CSV table of C-alpha atoms in Angstrom, one decimal:
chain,number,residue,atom,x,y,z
K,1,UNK,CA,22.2,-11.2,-15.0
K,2,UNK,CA,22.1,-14.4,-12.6
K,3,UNK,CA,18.9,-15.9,-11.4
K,4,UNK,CA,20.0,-14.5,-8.3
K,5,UNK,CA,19.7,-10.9,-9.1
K,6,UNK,CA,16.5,-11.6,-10.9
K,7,UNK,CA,15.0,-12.4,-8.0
K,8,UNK,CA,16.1,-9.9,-6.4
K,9,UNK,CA,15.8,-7.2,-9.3
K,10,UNK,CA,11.6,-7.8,-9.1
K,11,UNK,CA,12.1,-8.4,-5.5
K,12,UNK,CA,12.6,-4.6,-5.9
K,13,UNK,CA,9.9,-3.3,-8.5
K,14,UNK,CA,7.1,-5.1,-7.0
K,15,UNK,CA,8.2,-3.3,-3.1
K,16,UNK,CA,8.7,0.0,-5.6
K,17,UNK,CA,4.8,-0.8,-7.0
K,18,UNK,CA,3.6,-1.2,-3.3
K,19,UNK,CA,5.3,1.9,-1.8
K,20,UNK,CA,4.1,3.6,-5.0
K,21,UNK,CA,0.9,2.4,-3.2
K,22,UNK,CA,0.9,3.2,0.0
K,23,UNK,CA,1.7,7.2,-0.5
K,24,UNK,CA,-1.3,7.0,-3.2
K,25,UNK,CA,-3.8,6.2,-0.5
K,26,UNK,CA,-3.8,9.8,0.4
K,27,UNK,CA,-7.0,9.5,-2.1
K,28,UNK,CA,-8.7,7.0,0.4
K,29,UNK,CA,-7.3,9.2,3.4
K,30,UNK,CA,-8.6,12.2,2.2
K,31,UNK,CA,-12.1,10.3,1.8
K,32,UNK,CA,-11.9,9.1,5.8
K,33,UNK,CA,-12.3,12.6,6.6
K,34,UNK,CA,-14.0,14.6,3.8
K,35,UNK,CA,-16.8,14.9,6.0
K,36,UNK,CA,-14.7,17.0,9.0
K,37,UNK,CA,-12.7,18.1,6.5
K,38,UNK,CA,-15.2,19.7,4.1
K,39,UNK,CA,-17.9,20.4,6.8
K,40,UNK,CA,-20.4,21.3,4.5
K,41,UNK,CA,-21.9,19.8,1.9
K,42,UNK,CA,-19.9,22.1,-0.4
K,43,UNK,CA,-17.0,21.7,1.5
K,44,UNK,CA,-17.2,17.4,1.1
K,45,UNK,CA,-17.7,17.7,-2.6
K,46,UNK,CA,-14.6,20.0,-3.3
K,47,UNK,CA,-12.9,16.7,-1.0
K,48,UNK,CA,-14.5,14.2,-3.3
K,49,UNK,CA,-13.9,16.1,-6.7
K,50,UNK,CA,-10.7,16.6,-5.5
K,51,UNK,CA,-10.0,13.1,-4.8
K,52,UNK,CA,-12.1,12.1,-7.8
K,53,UNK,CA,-9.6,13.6,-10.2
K,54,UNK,CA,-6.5,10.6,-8.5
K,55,UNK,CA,-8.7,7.9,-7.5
K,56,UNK,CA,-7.7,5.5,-10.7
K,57,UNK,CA,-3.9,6.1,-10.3
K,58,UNK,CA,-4.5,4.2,-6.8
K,59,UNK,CA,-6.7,1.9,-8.5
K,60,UNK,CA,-4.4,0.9,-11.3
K,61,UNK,CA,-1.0,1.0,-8.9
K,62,UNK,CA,-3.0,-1.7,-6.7
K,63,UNK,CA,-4.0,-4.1,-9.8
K,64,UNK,CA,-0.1,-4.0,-11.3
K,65,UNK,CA,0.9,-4.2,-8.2
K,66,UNK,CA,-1.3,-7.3,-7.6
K,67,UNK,CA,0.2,-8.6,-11.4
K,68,UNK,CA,4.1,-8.1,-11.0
K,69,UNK,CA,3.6,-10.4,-7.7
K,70,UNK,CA,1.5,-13.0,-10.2
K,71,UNK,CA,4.0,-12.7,-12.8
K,72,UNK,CA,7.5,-13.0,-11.0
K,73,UNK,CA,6.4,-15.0,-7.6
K,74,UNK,CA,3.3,-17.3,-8.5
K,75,UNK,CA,3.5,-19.0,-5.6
K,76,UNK,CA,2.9,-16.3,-3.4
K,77,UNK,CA,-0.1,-14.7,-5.8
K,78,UNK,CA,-1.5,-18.7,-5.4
K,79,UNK,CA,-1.0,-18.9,-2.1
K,80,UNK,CA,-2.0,-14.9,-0.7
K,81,UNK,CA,-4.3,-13.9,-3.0
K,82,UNK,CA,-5.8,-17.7,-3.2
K,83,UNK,CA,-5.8,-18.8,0.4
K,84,UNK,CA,-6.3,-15.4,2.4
K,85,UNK,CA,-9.3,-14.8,-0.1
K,86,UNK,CA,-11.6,-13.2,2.2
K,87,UNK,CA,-9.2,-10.6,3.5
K,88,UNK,CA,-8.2,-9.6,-0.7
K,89,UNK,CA,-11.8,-9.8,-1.4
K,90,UNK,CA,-12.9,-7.7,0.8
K,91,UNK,CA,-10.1,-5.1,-0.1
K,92,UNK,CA,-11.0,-5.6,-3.7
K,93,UNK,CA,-14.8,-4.9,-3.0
K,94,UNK,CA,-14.5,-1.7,-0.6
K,95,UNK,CA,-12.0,-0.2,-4.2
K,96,UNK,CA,-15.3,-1.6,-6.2
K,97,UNK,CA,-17.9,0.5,-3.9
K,98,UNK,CA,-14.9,3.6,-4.4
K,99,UNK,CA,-15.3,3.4,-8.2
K,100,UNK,CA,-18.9,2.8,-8.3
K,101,UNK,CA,-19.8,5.8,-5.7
K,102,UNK,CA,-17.3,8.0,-7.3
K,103,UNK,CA,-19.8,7.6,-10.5
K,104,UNK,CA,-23.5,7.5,-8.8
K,105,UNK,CA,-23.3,9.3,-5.8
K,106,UNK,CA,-24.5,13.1,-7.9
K,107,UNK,CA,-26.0,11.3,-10.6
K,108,UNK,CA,-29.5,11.7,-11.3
K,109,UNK,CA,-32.3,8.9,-10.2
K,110,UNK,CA,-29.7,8.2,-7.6
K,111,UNK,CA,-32.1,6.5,-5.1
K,112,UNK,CA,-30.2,5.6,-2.7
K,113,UNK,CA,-29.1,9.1,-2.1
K,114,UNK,CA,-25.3,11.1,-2.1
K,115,UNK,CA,-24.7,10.2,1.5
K,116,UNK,CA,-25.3,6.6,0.9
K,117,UNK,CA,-21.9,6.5,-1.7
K,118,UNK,CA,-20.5,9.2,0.2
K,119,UNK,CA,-20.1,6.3,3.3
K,120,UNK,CA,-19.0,3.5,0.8
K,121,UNK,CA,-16.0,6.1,-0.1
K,122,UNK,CA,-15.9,6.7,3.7
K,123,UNK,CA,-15.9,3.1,3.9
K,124,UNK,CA,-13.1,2.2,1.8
K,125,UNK,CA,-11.2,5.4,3.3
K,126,UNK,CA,-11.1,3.5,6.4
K,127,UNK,CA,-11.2,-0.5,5.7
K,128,UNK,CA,-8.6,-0.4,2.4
K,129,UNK,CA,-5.8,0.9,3.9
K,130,UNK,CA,-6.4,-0.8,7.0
K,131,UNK,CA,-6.5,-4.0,5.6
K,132,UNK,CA,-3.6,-3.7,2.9
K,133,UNK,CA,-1.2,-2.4,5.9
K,134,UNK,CA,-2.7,-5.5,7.9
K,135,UNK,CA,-1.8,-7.5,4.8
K,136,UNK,CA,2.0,-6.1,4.4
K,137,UNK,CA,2.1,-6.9,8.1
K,138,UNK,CA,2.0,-10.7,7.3
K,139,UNK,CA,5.2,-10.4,5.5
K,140,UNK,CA,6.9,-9.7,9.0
K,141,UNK,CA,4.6,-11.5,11.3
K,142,UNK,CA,3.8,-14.5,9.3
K,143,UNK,CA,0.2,-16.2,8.1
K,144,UNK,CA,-1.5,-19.9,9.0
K,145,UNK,CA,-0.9,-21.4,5.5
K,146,UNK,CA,0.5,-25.0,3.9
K,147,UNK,CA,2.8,-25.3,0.9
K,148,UNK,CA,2.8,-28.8,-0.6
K,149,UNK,CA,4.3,-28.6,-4.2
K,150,UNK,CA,4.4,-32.8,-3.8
K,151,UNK,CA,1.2,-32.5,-4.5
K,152,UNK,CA,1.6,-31.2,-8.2
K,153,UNK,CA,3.0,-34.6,-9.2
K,154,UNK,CA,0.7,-36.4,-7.5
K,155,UNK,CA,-1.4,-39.1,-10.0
K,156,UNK,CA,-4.1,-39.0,-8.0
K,157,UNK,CA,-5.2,-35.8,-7.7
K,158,UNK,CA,-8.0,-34.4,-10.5
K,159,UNK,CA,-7.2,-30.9,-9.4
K,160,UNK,CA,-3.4,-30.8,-7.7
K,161,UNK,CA,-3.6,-27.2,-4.8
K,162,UNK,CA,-0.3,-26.5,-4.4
K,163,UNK,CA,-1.0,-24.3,-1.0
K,164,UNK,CA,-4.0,-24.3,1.0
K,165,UNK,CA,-4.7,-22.0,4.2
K,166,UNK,CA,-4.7,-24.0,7.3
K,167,UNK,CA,-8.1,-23.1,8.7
K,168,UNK,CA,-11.6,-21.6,7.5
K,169,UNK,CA,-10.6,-18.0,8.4
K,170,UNK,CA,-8.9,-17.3,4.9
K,171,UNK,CA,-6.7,-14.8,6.0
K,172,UNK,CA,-9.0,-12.7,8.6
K,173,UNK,CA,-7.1,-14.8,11.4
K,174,UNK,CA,-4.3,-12.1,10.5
K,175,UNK,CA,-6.4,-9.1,12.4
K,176,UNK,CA,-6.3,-11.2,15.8
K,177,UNK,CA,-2.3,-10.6,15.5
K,178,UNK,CA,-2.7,-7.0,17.8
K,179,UNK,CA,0.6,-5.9,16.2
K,180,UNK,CA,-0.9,-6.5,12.5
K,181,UNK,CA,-3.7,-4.5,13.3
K,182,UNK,CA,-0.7,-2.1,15.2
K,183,UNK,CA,0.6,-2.0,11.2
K,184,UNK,CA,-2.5,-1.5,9.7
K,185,UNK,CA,-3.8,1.2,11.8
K,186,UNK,CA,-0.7,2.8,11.5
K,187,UNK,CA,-1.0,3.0,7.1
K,188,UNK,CA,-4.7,4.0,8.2
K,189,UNK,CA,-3.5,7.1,9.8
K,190,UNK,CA,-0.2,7.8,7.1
K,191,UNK,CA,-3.2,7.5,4.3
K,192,UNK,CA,-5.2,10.1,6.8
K,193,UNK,CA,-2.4,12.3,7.0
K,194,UNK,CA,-1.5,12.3,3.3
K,195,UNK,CA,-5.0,12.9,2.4
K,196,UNK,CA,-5.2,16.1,4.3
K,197,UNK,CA,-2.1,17.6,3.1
K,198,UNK,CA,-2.9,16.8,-0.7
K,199,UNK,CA,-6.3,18.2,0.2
K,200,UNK,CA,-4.8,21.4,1.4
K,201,UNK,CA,-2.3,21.7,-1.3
K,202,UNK,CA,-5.3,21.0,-4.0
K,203,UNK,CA,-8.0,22.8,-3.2
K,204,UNK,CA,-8.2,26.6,-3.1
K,205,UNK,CA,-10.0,26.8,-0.1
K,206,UNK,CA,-9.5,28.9,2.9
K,207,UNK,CA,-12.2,27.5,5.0
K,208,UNK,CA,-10.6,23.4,4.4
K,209,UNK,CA,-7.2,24.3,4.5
K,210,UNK,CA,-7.7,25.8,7.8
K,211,UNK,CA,-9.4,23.4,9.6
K,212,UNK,CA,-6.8,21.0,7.7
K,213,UNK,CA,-3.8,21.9,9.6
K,214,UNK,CA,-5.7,21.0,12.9
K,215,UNK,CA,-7.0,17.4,11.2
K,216,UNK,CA,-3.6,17.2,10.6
K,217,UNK,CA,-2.2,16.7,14.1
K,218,UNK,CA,-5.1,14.5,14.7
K,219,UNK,CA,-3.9,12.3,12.6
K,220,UNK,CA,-0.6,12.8,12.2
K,221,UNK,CA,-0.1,11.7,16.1
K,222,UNK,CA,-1.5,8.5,16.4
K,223,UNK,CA,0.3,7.6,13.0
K,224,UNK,CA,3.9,8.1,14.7
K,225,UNK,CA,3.0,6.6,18.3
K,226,UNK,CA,1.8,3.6,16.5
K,227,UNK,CA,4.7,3.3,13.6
K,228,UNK,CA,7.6,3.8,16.3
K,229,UNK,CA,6.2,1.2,18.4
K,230,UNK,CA,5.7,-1.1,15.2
K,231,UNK,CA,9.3,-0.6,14.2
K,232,UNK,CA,10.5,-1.1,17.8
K,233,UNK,CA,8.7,-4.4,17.8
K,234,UNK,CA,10.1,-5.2,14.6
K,235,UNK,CA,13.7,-4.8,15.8
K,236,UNK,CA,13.3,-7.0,18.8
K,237,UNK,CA,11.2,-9.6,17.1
K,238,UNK,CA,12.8,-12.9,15.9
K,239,UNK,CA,13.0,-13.0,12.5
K,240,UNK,CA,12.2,-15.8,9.5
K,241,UNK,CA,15.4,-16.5,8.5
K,242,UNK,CA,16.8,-19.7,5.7
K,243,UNK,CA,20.1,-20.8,5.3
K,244,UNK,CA,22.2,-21.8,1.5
K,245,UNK,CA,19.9,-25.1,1.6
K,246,UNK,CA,16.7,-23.1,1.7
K,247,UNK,CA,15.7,-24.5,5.2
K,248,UNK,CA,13.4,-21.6,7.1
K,249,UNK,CA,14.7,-21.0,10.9
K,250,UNK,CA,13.8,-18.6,13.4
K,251,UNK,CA,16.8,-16.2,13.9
K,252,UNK,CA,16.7,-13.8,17.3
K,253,UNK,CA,16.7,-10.0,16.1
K,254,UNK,CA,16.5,-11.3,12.2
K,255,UNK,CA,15.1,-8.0,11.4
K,256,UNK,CA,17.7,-5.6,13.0
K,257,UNK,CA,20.3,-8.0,11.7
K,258,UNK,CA,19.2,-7.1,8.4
K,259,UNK,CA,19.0,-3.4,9.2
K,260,UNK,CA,22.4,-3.8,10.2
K,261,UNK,CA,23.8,-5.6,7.2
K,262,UNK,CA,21.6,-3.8,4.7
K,263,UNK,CA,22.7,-0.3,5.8
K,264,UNK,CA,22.0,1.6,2.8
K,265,UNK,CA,18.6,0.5,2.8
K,266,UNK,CA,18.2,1.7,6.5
K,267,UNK,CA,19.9,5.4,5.7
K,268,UNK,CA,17.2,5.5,3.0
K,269,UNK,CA,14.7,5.0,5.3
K,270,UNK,CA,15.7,7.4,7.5
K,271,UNK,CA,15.8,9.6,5.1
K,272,UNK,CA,12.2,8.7,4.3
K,273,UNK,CA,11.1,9.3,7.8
K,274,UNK,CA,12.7,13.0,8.1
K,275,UNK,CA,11.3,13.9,4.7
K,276,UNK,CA,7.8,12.6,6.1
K,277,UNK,CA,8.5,14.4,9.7
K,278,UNK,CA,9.3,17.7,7.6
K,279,UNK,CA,6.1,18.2,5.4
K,280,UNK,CA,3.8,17.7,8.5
K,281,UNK,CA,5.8,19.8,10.6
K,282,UNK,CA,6.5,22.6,8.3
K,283,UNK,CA,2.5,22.3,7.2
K,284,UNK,CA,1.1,22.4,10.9
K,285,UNK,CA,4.0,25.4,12.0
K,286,UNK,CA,3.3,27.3,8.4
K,287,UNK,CA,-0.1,29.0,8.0
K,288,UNK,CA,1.3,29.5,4.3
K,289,UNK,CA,2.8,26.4,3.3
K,290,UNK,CA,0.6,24.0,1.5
K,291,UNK,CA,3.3,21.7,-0.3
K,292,UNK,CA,3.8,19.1,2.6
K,293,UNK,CA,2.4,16.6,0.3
K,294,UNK,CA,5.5,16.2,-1.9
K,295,UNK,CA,8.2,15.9,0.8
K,296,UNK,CA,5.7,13.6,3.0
K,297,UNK,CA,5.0,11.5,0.1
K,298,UNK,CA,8.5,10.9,-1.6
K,299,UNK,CA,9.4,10.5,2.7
K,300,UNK,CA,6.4,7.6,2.3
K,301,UNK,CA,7.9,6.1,-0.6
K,302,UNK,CA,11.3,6.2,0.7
K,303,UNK,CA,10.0,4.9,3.9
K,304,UNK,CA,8.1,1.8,2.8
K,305,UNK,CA,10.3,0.9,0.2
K,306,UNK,CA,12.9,-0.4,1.9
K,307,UNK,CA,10.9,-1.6,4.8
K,308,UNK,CA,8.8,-4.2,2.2
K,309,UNK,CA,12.6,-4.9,1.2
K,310,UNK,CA,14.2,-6.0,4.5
K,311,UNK,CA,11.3,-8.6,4.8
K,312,UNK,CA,13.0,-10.8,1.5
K,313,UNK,CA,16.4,-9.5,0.9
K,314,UNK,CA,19.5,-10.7,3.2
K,315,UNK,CA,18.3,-14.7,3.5
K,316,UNK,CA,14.7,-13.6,4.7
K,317,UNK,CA,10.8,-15.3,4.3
K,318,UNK,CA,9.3,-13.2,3.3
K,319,UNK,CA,5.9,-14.6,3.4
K,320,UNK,CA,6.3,-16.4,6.5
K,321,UNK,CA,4.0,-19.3,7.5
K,322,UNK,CA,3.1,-20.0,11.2
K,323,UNK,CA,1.1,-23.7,10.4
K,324,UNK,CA,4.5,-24.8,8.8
K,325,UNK,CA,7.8,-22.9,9.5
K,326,UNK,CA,9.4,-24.7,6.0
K,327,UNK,CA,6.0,-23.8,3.6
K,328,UNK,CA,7.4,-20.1,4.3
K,329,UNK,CA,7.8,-19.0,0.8
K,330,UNK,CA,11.2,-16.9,0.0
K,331,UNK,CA,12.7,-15.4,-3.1
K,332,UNK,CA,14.3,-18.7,-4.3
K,333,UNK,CA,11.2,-21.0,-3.6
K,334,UNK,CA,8.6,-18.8,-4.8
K,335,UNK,CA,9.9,-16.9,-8.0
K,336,UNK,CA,8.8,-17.7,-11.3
K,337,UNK,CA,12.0,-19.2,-14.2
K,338,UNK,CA,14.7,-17.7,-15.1
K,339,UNK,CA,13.3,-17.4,-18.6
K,340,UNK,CA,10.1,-15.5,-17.1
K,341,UNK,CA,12.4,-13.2,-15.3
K,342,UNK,CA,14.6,-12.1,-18.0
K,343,UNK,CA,12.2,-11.6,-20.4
K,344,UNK,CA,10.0,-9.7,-17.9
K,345,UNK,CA,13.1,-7.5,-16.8
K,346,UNK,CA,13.5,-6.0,-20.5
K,347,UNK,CA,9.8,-5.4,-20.7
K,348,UNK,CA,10.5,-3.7,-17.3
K,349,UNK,CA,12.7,-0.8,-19.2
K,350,UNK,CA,9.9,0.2,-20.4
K,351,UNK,CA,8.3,1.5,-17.3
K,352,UNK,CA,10.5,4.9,-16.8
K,353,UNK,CA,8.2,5.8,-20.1
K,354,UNK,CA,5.4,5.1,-18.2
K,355,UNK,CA,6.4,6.9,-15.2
K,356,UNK,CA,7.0,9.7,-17.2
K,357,UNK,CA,3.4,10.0,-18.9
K,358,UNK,CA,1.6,9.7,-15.3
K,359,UNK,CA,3.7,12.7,-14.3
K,360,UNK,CA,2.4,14.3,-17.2
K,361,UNK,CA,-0.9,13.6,-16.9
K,362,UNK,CA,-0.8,14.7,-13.2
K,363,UNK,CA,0.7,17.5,-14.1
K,364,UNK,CA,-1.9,18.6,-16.4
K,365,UNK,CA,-4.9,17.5,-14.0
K,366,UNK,CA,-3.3,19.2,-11.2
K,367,UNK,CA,-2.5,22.7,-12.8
K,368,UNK,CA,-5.0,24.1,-11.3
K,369,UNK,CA,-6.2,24.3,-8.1
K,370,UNK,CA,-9.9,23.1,-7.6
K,371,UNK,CA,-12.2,25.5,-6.3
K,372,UNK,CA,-16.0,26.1,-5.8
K,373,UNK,CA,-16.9,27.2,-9.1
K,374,UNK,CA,-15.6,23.9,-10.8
K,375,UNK,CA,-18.2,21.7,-8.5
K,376,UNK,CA,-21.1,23.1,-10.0
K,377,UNK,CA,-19.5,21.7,-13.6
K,378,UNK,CA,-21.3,18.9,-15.1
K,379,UNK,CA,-18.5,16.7,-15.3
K,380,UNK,CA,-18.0,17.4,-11.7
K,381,UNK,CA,-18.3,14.2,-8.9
């Protein structure tokens, strides 16, 4: 195992963590629309129960995700998660109000009333995957930061910052990019879309799964009009490209280069795409068919997988910077050591185990369908 492929061995589990991620915002997509959805107030609470029983997968996916990046590229957790601040914290506080709503929202001496946590779940239905995919559209568009690692061996400074964001805006400068916003709505709608097909395939309810196949297209259309034009911009854009000496240039068509060059990972993603294509078209033609979520969700995974992937494999920044092209941080100039690496990659073969036991558990929470009767429980949300 070379440093090389170490790099590019968690290059891979961390865009596996995030795609994981991405198809388990159905939970927040389901929550966007609970109110249309579920119509009535019996209705929304079989969406939130529903919901209620996945929300922590989502939760948990989105803090190891958040650790694999600390633990095999620093510098990019330092340098994200540190100067872009604002944008993570408000991501981080809209999953807070999820958890905390999720909890309080039925409870009793509830003062602030259901429909008060009901719009904080609304809330972070809309703003968390809008501003995560805004996020994963910095990887491809680039954000206003400074690296200065000069500054770690520098005498005179009590408190050496290795990277600093170039203006006050800590990272909410992205959303004036209109094609990071383009990104963002787009995993806005894809969570949307998700939501309503888990919701149909979960809950044993004529009346929501219904008016879910008509939700369905509402969502489902915007999501493809603004991924294709996304990806189209993505092929013509130029690219953040660095050469053996690990100096960052701008490379015309970097992007469809690498689709080009990294074939497999492009048949995978079409692959994704049809597989994603199929569950809403089969759900929306079907009256009877309620399993779109499993062939639209592996498609998401498949999908976003190797997208995250052509923005660092093949000589790419992936974190590009637009204050200074060579702070863009890359898989060499960012990872962690070797010695981190390796030892992390055997603790890594421990996470098919893992896998396996959240199968289970989903398995076992999901094997039976939720209905009215189970609302009225006292465990119910």
């Amino acid at each position: 195992m070379s440093y090389e492929f170490l790099q590019h061995y968690w290059c891979f589990i961390v865009s596996l963590l995030g795609a994981i991620l991405v198809f388990l915002l159905f939970v927040q997509g389901a929550n966007s629309v609970a109110r249309s959805l579920g119509y009535t107030d019996e209705g929304q609470r079989l969406v939130y129960n529903s919901t209620g029983r996945k929300w922590e997968f989502t939760f948990t996916t989105l803090v190891t995700f958040g650790g694999a990046f600390f633990a095999s590229f620093p510098l990019f957790y330092s340098t994200s998660f540190g100067g872009a601040y604002w944008l993570w914290m408000i991501i981080l506080f809209t999953f807070v109000l999820q958890a905390v709503s999720y909890e309080f929202q039925n409870k009793l001496g509830n003062f602030l009333g259901p429909k008060t946590f009901q719009f904080f779940l609304t809330l972070n239905g809309l703003l968390g995957p809008l501003l995560l995919g805004g996020a994963v559209a910095t990887f491809f568009e680039g954000s206003n930061f400074i690296v200065e690692k000069s500054n770690l061996v520098d005498a005179g400074a009590i408190t050496p910052v290795i990277s600093h964001w170039a203006n006050a805006s800590h990272g909410l400068d992205a959303l004036l990019n209109p094609w990071v916003l383009i990104f963002g709505l787009a995993v806005m709608f894809l969570a949307r879309v998700l939501g309503i097909l888990y919701i149909m395939n979960n809950v044993a309810d004529e009346d929501i799964r219904s008016r879910g196949s008509v939700r369905l297209i509402g969502a489902a259309v915007p999501f493809l009009i603004l991924f294709v034009a996304y990806l189209a911009h993505l092929l013509l854009k130029d690219g953040f490209a660095y050469d053996d000496a690990g100096v960052i240039f701008m490379e015309p068509y970097k992007y469809l280069h690498n689709f080009i060059d990294m074939w497999y990972l492009t048949i995978v993603l079409l692959v994704g795409v049809v597989l994603v294509l199929y569950g809403i078209g089969k759900t929306i033609v079907s009256k009877d068919y309620i399993g779109g979520i499993w062939p639209a969700g592996i498609g998401t995974i498949l999908t976003v997988l190797p997208l995250l992937l052509m923005s660092a494999w093949n000589h790419t920044a992936y974190y590009p910077s637009t204050a200074d092209l060579q702070s863009s941080l890359t898989l060499a100039n960012s990872c962690s050591s070797e010695f981190t690496l390796r030892t992390m990659f055997y603790v890594s073969l421990l996470v098919p185990f893992v896998l396996a036991y959240i199968v289970y558990a989903w398995r076992a929470i999901d094997s039976k369908k939720l209905t009215k009767e189970e609302i009225n429980d006292g465990h119910a949300y």
